[in-house]
Amino acid sequence: MTPSELLIEEFSRIQGSVRAALKDATVATLTYRADADANTIAWLTWHLSRVQDDHIADLAGTDQVYTGQGWAERFDLPFGPKRIGYGFTSAEVAAVRADADLLGGYYDAVHTATLAYLTSLSAADLDRVVDESWTPAVTVGVRLASVLSDDLQHAGQAAFVRGLADRAGV
């Protein structure tokens, strides 16, 4: 297995988790909050998609799917299209209201762009430095590991919230 094939396998696992969290979910389910300030499935899915989109586009030197393919307009959120969810307030989390088709469609488009980038990678590409502001400097491989870690955590959180919503009868 090549490094590219391994990364494709890992990113594809995120897609499976996202699809499971969204399957047959209503907007009420997707916006369910376990408490007044908890993250929703909608926000978790949107955020993990935005992080992946932002970081992969930066690595690939391409436009983000969100802004380049009209997803920002489809979501029509009350904050700028460059926002990816870091540091969001409770009110901003609540503002991410979307149905499963929109959330899943955006994630799938990001996944397609991610696979296109990953298939182009060689093992040597993983050592290319992309951010020297950290010690040690961040390489392509480290950035991809960071995206995987963040996305897998949020996909797991979305699955957990889905279970809570289902048990609450939402």
PDB file of C-alpha atoms in Angstrom:
ATOM      1  CA  MET A   1       0.000   0.000   0.000  1.00  0.00           C
ATOM      2  CA  THR A   2       1.344   3.394  -0.948  1.00  0.00           C
ATOM      3  CA  PRO A   3       1.057   6.430   1.320  1.00  0.00           C
ATOM      4  CA  SER A   4      -1.493   7.857  -1.117  1.00  0.00           C
ATOM      5  CA  GLU A   5      -3.590   4.677  -0.931  1.00  0.00           C
ATOM      6  CA  LEU A   6      -3.441   4.705   2.865  1.00  0.00           C
ATOM      7  CA  LEU A   7      -4.611   8.327   3.007  1.00  0.00           C
ATOM      8  CA  ILE A   8      -7.451   7.588   0.570  1.00  0.00           C
ATOM      9  CA  GLU A   9      -8.565   4.705   2.805  1.00  0.00           C
ATOM     10  CA  GLU A  10      -8.507   6.927   5.902  1.00  0.00           C
ATOM     11  CA  PHE A  11     -10.367   9.852   4.323  1.00  0.00           C
ATOM     12  CA  SER A  12     -12.951   7.415   2.921  1.00  0.00           C
ATOM     13  CA  ARG A  13     -13.680   6.253   6.469  1.00  0.00           C
ATOM     14  CA  ILE A  14     -14.665   9.821   7.350  1.00  0.00           C
ATOM     15  CA  GLN A  15     -17.099   9.812   4.438  1.00  0.00           C
ATOM     16  CA  GLY A  16     -18.704   6.621   5.752  1.00  0.00           C
ATOM     17  CA  SER A  17     -19.117   8.132   9.223  1.00  0.00           C
ATOM     18  CA  VAL A  18     -20.605  11.331   7.820  1.00  0.00           C
ATOM     19  CA  ARG A  19     -23.095   9.394   5.695  1.00  0.00           C
ATOM     20  CA  ALA A  20     -24.152   7.301   8.706  1.00  0.00           C
ATOM     21  CA  ALA A  21     -24.738  10.388  10.875  1.00  0.00           C
ATOM     22  CA  LEU A  22     -26.831  12.030   8.140  1.00  0.00           C
ATOM     23  CA  LYS A  23     -28.828   8.985   7.021  1.00  0.00           C
ATOM     24  CA  ASP A  24     -32.572   9.716   7.110  1.00  0.00           C
ATOM     25  CA  ALA A  25     -31.984  12.652   9.479  1.00  0.00           C
ATOM     26  CA  THR A  26     -34.508  15.458   9.646  1.00  0.00           C
ATOM     27  CA  VAL A  27     -33.484  19.079  10.109  1.00  0.00           C
ATOM     28  CA  ALA A  28     -34.728  18.723  13.707  1.00  0.00           C
ATOM     29  CA  THR A  29     -32.338  15.805  14.226  1.00  0.00           C
ATOM     30  CA  LEU A  30     -29.472  17.655  12.562  1.00  0.00           C
ATOM     31  CA  THR A  31     -29.973  20.724  14.763  1.00  0.00           C
ATOM     32  CA  TYR A  32     -30.606  18.847  18.022  1.00  0.00           C
ATOM     33  CA  ARG A  33     -28.475  20.140  20.900  1.00  0.00           C
ATOM     34  CA  ALA A  34     -27.731  17.970  23.918  1.00  0.00           C
ATOM     35  CA  ASP A  35     -27.684  21.190  25.948  1.00  0.00           C
ATOM     36  CA  ALA A  36     -28.082  24.871  25.151  1.00  0.00           C
ATOM     37  CA  ASP A  37     -24.516  25.297  23.883  1.00  0.00           C
ATOM     38  CA  ALA A  38     -23.730  21.854  22.468  1.00  0.00           C
ATOM     39  CA  ASN A  39     -22.617  21.336  18.887  1.00  0.00           C
ATOM     40  CA  THR A  40     -25.185  19.999  16.438  1.00  0.00           C
ATOM     41  CA  ILE A  41     -24.783  17.323  13.783  1.00  0.00           C
ATOM     42  CA  ALA A  42     -25.319  20.032  11.170  1.00  0.00           C
ATOM     43  CA  TRP A  43     -22.529  22.200  12.557  1.00  0.00           C
ATOM     44  CA  LEU A  44     -20.149  19.264  13.143  1.00  0.00           C
ATOM     45  CA  THR A  45     -20.652  18.029   9.581  1.00  0.00           C
ATOM     46  CA  TRP A  46     -20.367  21.510   8.061  1.00  0.00           C
ATOM     47  CA  HIS A  47     -17.279  22.286  10.154  1.00  0.00           C
ATOM     48  CA  LEU A  48     -15.408  19.064   9.400  1.00  0.00           C
ATOM     49  CA  SER A  49     -16.202  19.573   5.721  1.00  0.00           C
ATOM     50  CA  ARG A  50     -14.995  23.182   5.836  1.00  0.00           C
ATOM     51  CA  VAL A  51     -11.733  22.238   7.602  1.00  0.00           C
ATOM     52  CA  GLN A  52     -11.022  19.489   5.094  1.00  0.00           C
ATOM     53  CA  ASP A  53     -11.965  21.736   2.160  1.00  0.00           C
ATOM     54  CA  ASP A  54      -9.864  24.664   3.407  1.00  0.00           C
ATOM     55  CA  HIS A  55      -6.768  22.635   4.212  1.00  0.00           C
ATOM     56  CA  ILE A  56      -6.819  20.370   1.146  1.00  0.00           C
ATOM     57  CA  ALA A  57      -7.388  23.320  -1.205  1.00  0.00           C
ATOM     58  CA  ASP A  58      -4.422  25.081   0.399  1.00  0.00           C
ATOM     59  CA  LEU A  59      -2.203  22.027  -0.053  1.00  0.00           C
ATOM     60  CA  ALA A  60      -3.382  21.442  -3.626  1.00  0.00           C
ATOM     61  CA  GLY A  61      -3.215  25.092  -4.616  1.00  0.00           C
ATOM     62  CA  THR A  62      -6.845  25.034  -5.759  1.00  0.00           C
ATOM     63  CA  ASP A  63     -10.037  26.945  -4.970  1.00  0.00           C
ATOM     64  CA  GLN A  64     -12.088  25.672  -2.075  1.00  0.00           C
ATOM     65  CA  VAL A  65     -15.126  23.647  -3.078  1.00  0.00           C
ATOM     66  CA  TYR A  66     -17.289  25.807  -0.765  1.00  0.00           C
ATOM     67  CA  THR A  67     -16.595  29.047  -2.582  1.00  0.00           C
ATOM     68  CA  GLY A  68     -15.626  27.737  -6.005  1.00  0.00           C
ATOM     69  CA  GLN A  69     -18.603  25.439  -6.603  1.00  0.00           C
ATOM     70  CA  GLY A  70     -21.434  27.520  -5.157  1.00  0.00           C
ATOM     71  CA  TRP A  71     -21.842  25.740  -1.833  1.00  0.00           C
ATOM     72  CA  ALA A  72     -21.507  28.983   0.168  1.00  0.00           C
ATOM     73  CA  GLU A  73     -24.504  30.380  -1.700  1.00  0.00           C
ATOM     74  CA  ARG A  74     -26.512  27.192  -1.167  1.00  0.00           C
ATOM     75  CA  PHE A  75     -25.838  27.204   2.572  1.00  0.00           C
ATOM     76  CA  ASP A  76     -26.553  30.957   2.768  1.00  0.00           C
ATOM     77  CA  LEU A  77     -25.123  31.272   6.278  1.00  0.00           C
ATOM     78  CA  PRO A  78     -25.002  34.594   8.159  1.00  0.00           C
ATOM     79  CA  PHE A  79     -21.196  34.717   8.311  1.00  0.00           C
ATOM     80  CA  GLY A  80     -18.533  35.076   5.647  1.00  0.00           C
ATOM     81  CA  PRO A  81     -17.671  32.230   3.279  1.00  0.00           C
ATOM     82  CA  LYS A  82     -14.074  32.104   4.529  1.00  0.00           C
ATOM     83  CA  ARG A  83     -15.177  31.035   8.013  1.00  0.00           C
ATOM     84  CA  ILE A  84     -14.628  27.357   8.776  1.00  0.00           C
ATOM     85  CA  GLY A  85     -15.997  27.077  12.304  1.00  0.00           C
ATOM     86  CA  TYR A  86     -13.000  27.695  14.547  1.00  0.00           C
ATOM     87  CA  GLY A  87     -13.914  29.871  17.518  1.00  0.00           C
ATOM     88  CA  PHE A  88     -17.619  29.897  16.752  1.00  0.00           C
ATOM     89  CA  THR A  89     -20.028  31.113  19.400  1.00  0.00           C
ATOM     90  CA  SER A  90     -23.061  29.113  20.442  1.00  0.00           C
ATOM     91  CA  ALA A  91     -25.239  31.368  18.282  1.00  0.00           C
ATOM     92  CA  GLU A  92     -23.019  30.802  15.249  1.00  0.00           C
ATOM     93  CA  VAL A  93     -23.201  27.040  15.774  1.00  0.00           C
ATOM     94  CA  ALA A  94     -27.005  27.298  15.927  1.00  0.00           C
ATOM     95  CA  ALA A  95     -27.034  29.303  12.687  1.00  0.00           C
ATOM     96  CA  VAL A  96     -25.805  26.287  10.720  1.00  0.00           C
ATOM     97  CA  ARG A  97     -29.180  24.886   9.678  1.00  0.00           C
ATOM     98  CA  ALA A  98     -29.213  22.617   6.657  1.00  0.00           C
ATOM     99  CA  ASP A  99     -30.824  19.416   5.524  1.00  0.00           C
ATOM    100  CA  ALA A 100     -28.996  16.125   5.132  1.00  0.00           C
ATOM    101  CA  ASP A 101     -28.845  16.393   1.341  1.00  0.00           C
ATOM    102  CA  LEU A 102     -27.081  19.771   1.457  1.00  0.00           C
ATOM    103  CA  LEU A 103     -24.635  18.695   4.165  1.00  0.00           C
ATOM    104  CA  GLY A 104     -23.943  15.345   2.513  1.00  0.00           C
ATOM    105  CA  GLY A 105     -23.659  16.860  -0.941  1.00  0.00           C
ATOM    106  CA  TYR A 106     -21.085  19.367   0.239  1.00  0.00           C
ATOM    107  CA  TYR A 107     -19.101  16.733   2.112  1.00  0.00           C
ATOM    108  CA  ASP A 108     -19.143  14.424  -0.925  1.00  0.00           C
ATOM    109  CA  ALA A 109     -17.882  17.254  -3.152  1.00  0.00           C
ATOM    110  CA  VAL A 110     -15.067  17.933  -0.676  1.00  0.00           C
ATOM    111  CA  HIS A 111     -14.277  14.227  -0.557  1.00  0.00           C
ATOM    112  CA  THR A 112     -14.054  14.093  -4.355  1.00  0.00           C
ATOM    113  CA  ALA A 113     -11.618  17.033  -4.344  1.00  0.00           C
ATOM    114  CA  THR A 114      -9.639  15.389  -1.547  1.00  0.00           C
ATOM    115  CA  LEU A 115      -9.308  12.127  -3.481  1.00  0.00           C
ATOM    116  CA  ALA A 116      -8.169  14.020  -6.576  1.00  0.00           C
ATOM    117  CA  TYR A 117      -5.412  15.625  -4.532  1.00  0.00           C
ATOM    118  CA  LEU A 118      -4.419  12.451  -2.690  1.00  0.00           C
ATOM    119  CA  THR A 119      -4.063  10.429  -5.891  1.00  0.00           C
ATOM    120  CA  SER A 120      -1.486  12.963  -7.086  1.00  0.00           C
ATOM    121  CA  LEU A 121       0.738  12.611  -4.008  1.00  0.00           C
ATOM    122  CA  SER A 122       4.043  10.802  -3.949  1.00  0.00           C
ATOM    123  CA  ALA A 123       5.756   9.689  -0.759  1.00  0.00           C
ATOM    124  CA  ALA A 124       8.291  12.528  -1.192  1.00  0.00           C
ATOM    125  CA  ASP A 125       5.459  15.100  -1.342  1.00  0.00           C
ATOM    126  CA  LEU A 126       4.551  14.307   2.257  1.00  0.00           C
ATOM    127  CA  ASP A 127       7.820  15.892   3.443  1.00  0.00           C
ATOM    128  CA  ARG A 128       7.227  19.243   1.717  1.00  0.00           C
ATOM    129  CA  VAL A 129       7.069  22.044   4.295  1.00  0.00           C
ATOM    130  CA  VAL A 130       3.844  24.046   4.120  1.00  0.00           C
ATOM    131  CA  ASP A 131       4.021  26.148   7.299  1.00  0.00           C
ATOM    132  CA  GLU A 132       7.252  27.333   8.875  1.00  0.00           C
ATOM    133  CA  SER A 133       5.548  29.260  11.684  1.00  0.00           C
ATOM    134  CA  TRP A 134       5.540  26.107  13.848  1.00  0.00           C
ATOM    135  CA  THR A 135       8.448  24.269  15.460  1.00  0.00           C
ATOM    136  CA  PRO A 136       8.955  21.833  13.946  1.00  0.00           C
ATOM    137  CA  ALA A 137       7.701  23.138  10.607  1.00  0.00           C
ATOM    138  CA  VAL A 138       4.466  21.601   9.317  1.00  0.00           C
ATOM    139  CA  THR A 139       4.769  19.279   6.327  1.00  0.00           C
ATOM    140  CA  VAL A 140       2.101  18.034   3.935  1.00  0.00           C
ATOM    141  CA  GLY A 141       2.038  14.738   5.846  1.00  0.00           C
ATOM    142  CA  VAL A 142       1.569  16.444   9.206  1.00  0.00           C
ATOM    143  CA  ARG A 143      -1.175  18.711   7.816  1.00  0.00           C
ATOM    144  CA  LEU A 144      -3.027  15.693   6.413  1.00  0.00           C
ATOM    145  CA  ALA A 145      -2.697  13.897   9.762  1.00  0.00           C
ATOM    146  CA  SER A 146      -4.129  16.978  11.474  1.00  0.00           C
ATOM    147  CA  VAL A 147      -7.130  17.079   9.124  1.00  0.00           C
ATOM    148  CA  LEU A 148      -7.738  13.362   9.601  1.00  0.00           C
ATOM    149  CA  SER A 149      -7.590  13.679  13.379  1.00  0.00           C
ATOM    150  CA  ASP A 150      -9.911  16.693  13.494  1.00  0.00           C
ATOM    151  CA  ASP A 151     -12.404  15.208  11.053  1.00  0.00           C
ATOM    152  CA  LEU A 152     -12.517  11.784  12.685  1.00  0.00           C
ATOM    153  CA  GLN A 153     -13.156  13.378  16.074  1.00  0.00           C
ATOM    154  CA  HIS A 154     -15.993  15.504  14.703  1.00  0.00           C
ATOM    155  CA  ALA A 155     -17.493  12.607  12.758  1.00  0.00           C
ATOM    156  CA  GLY A 156     -17.493  10.572  15.975  1.00  0.00           C
ATOM    157  CA  GLN A 157     -19.104  13.448  17.838  1.00  0.00           C
ATOM    158  CA  ALA A 158     -21.784  13.686  15.137  1.00  0.00           C
ATOM    159  CA  ALA A 159     -22.476   9.959  15.536  1.00  0.00           C
ATOM    160  CA  PHE A 160     -22.758  10.404  19.301  1.00  0.00           C
ATOM    161  CA  VAL A 161     -25.154  13.349  18.964  1.00  0.00           C
ATOM    162  CA  ARG A 162     -27.169  11.339  16.444  1.00  0.00           C
ATOM    163  CA  GLY A 163     -27.593   8.623  19.045  1.00  0.00           C
ATOM    164  CA  LEU A 164     -28.696  11.168  21.636  1.00  0.00           C
ATOM    165  CA  ALA A 165     -31.162  12.751  19.202  1.00  0.00           C
ATOM    166  CA  ASP A 166     -32.590   9.382  18.244  1.00  0.00           C
ATOM    167  CA  ARG A 167     -32.984   8.358  21.903  1.00  0.00           C
ATOM    168  CA  ALA A 168     -34.694  11.697  22.605  1.00  0.00           C
ATOM    169  CA  GLY A 169     -37.159  10.951  19.813  1.00  0.00           C
ATOM    170  CA  VAL A 170     -36.119  13.934  17.701  1.00  0.00           C
TER     171      VAL A 170
END
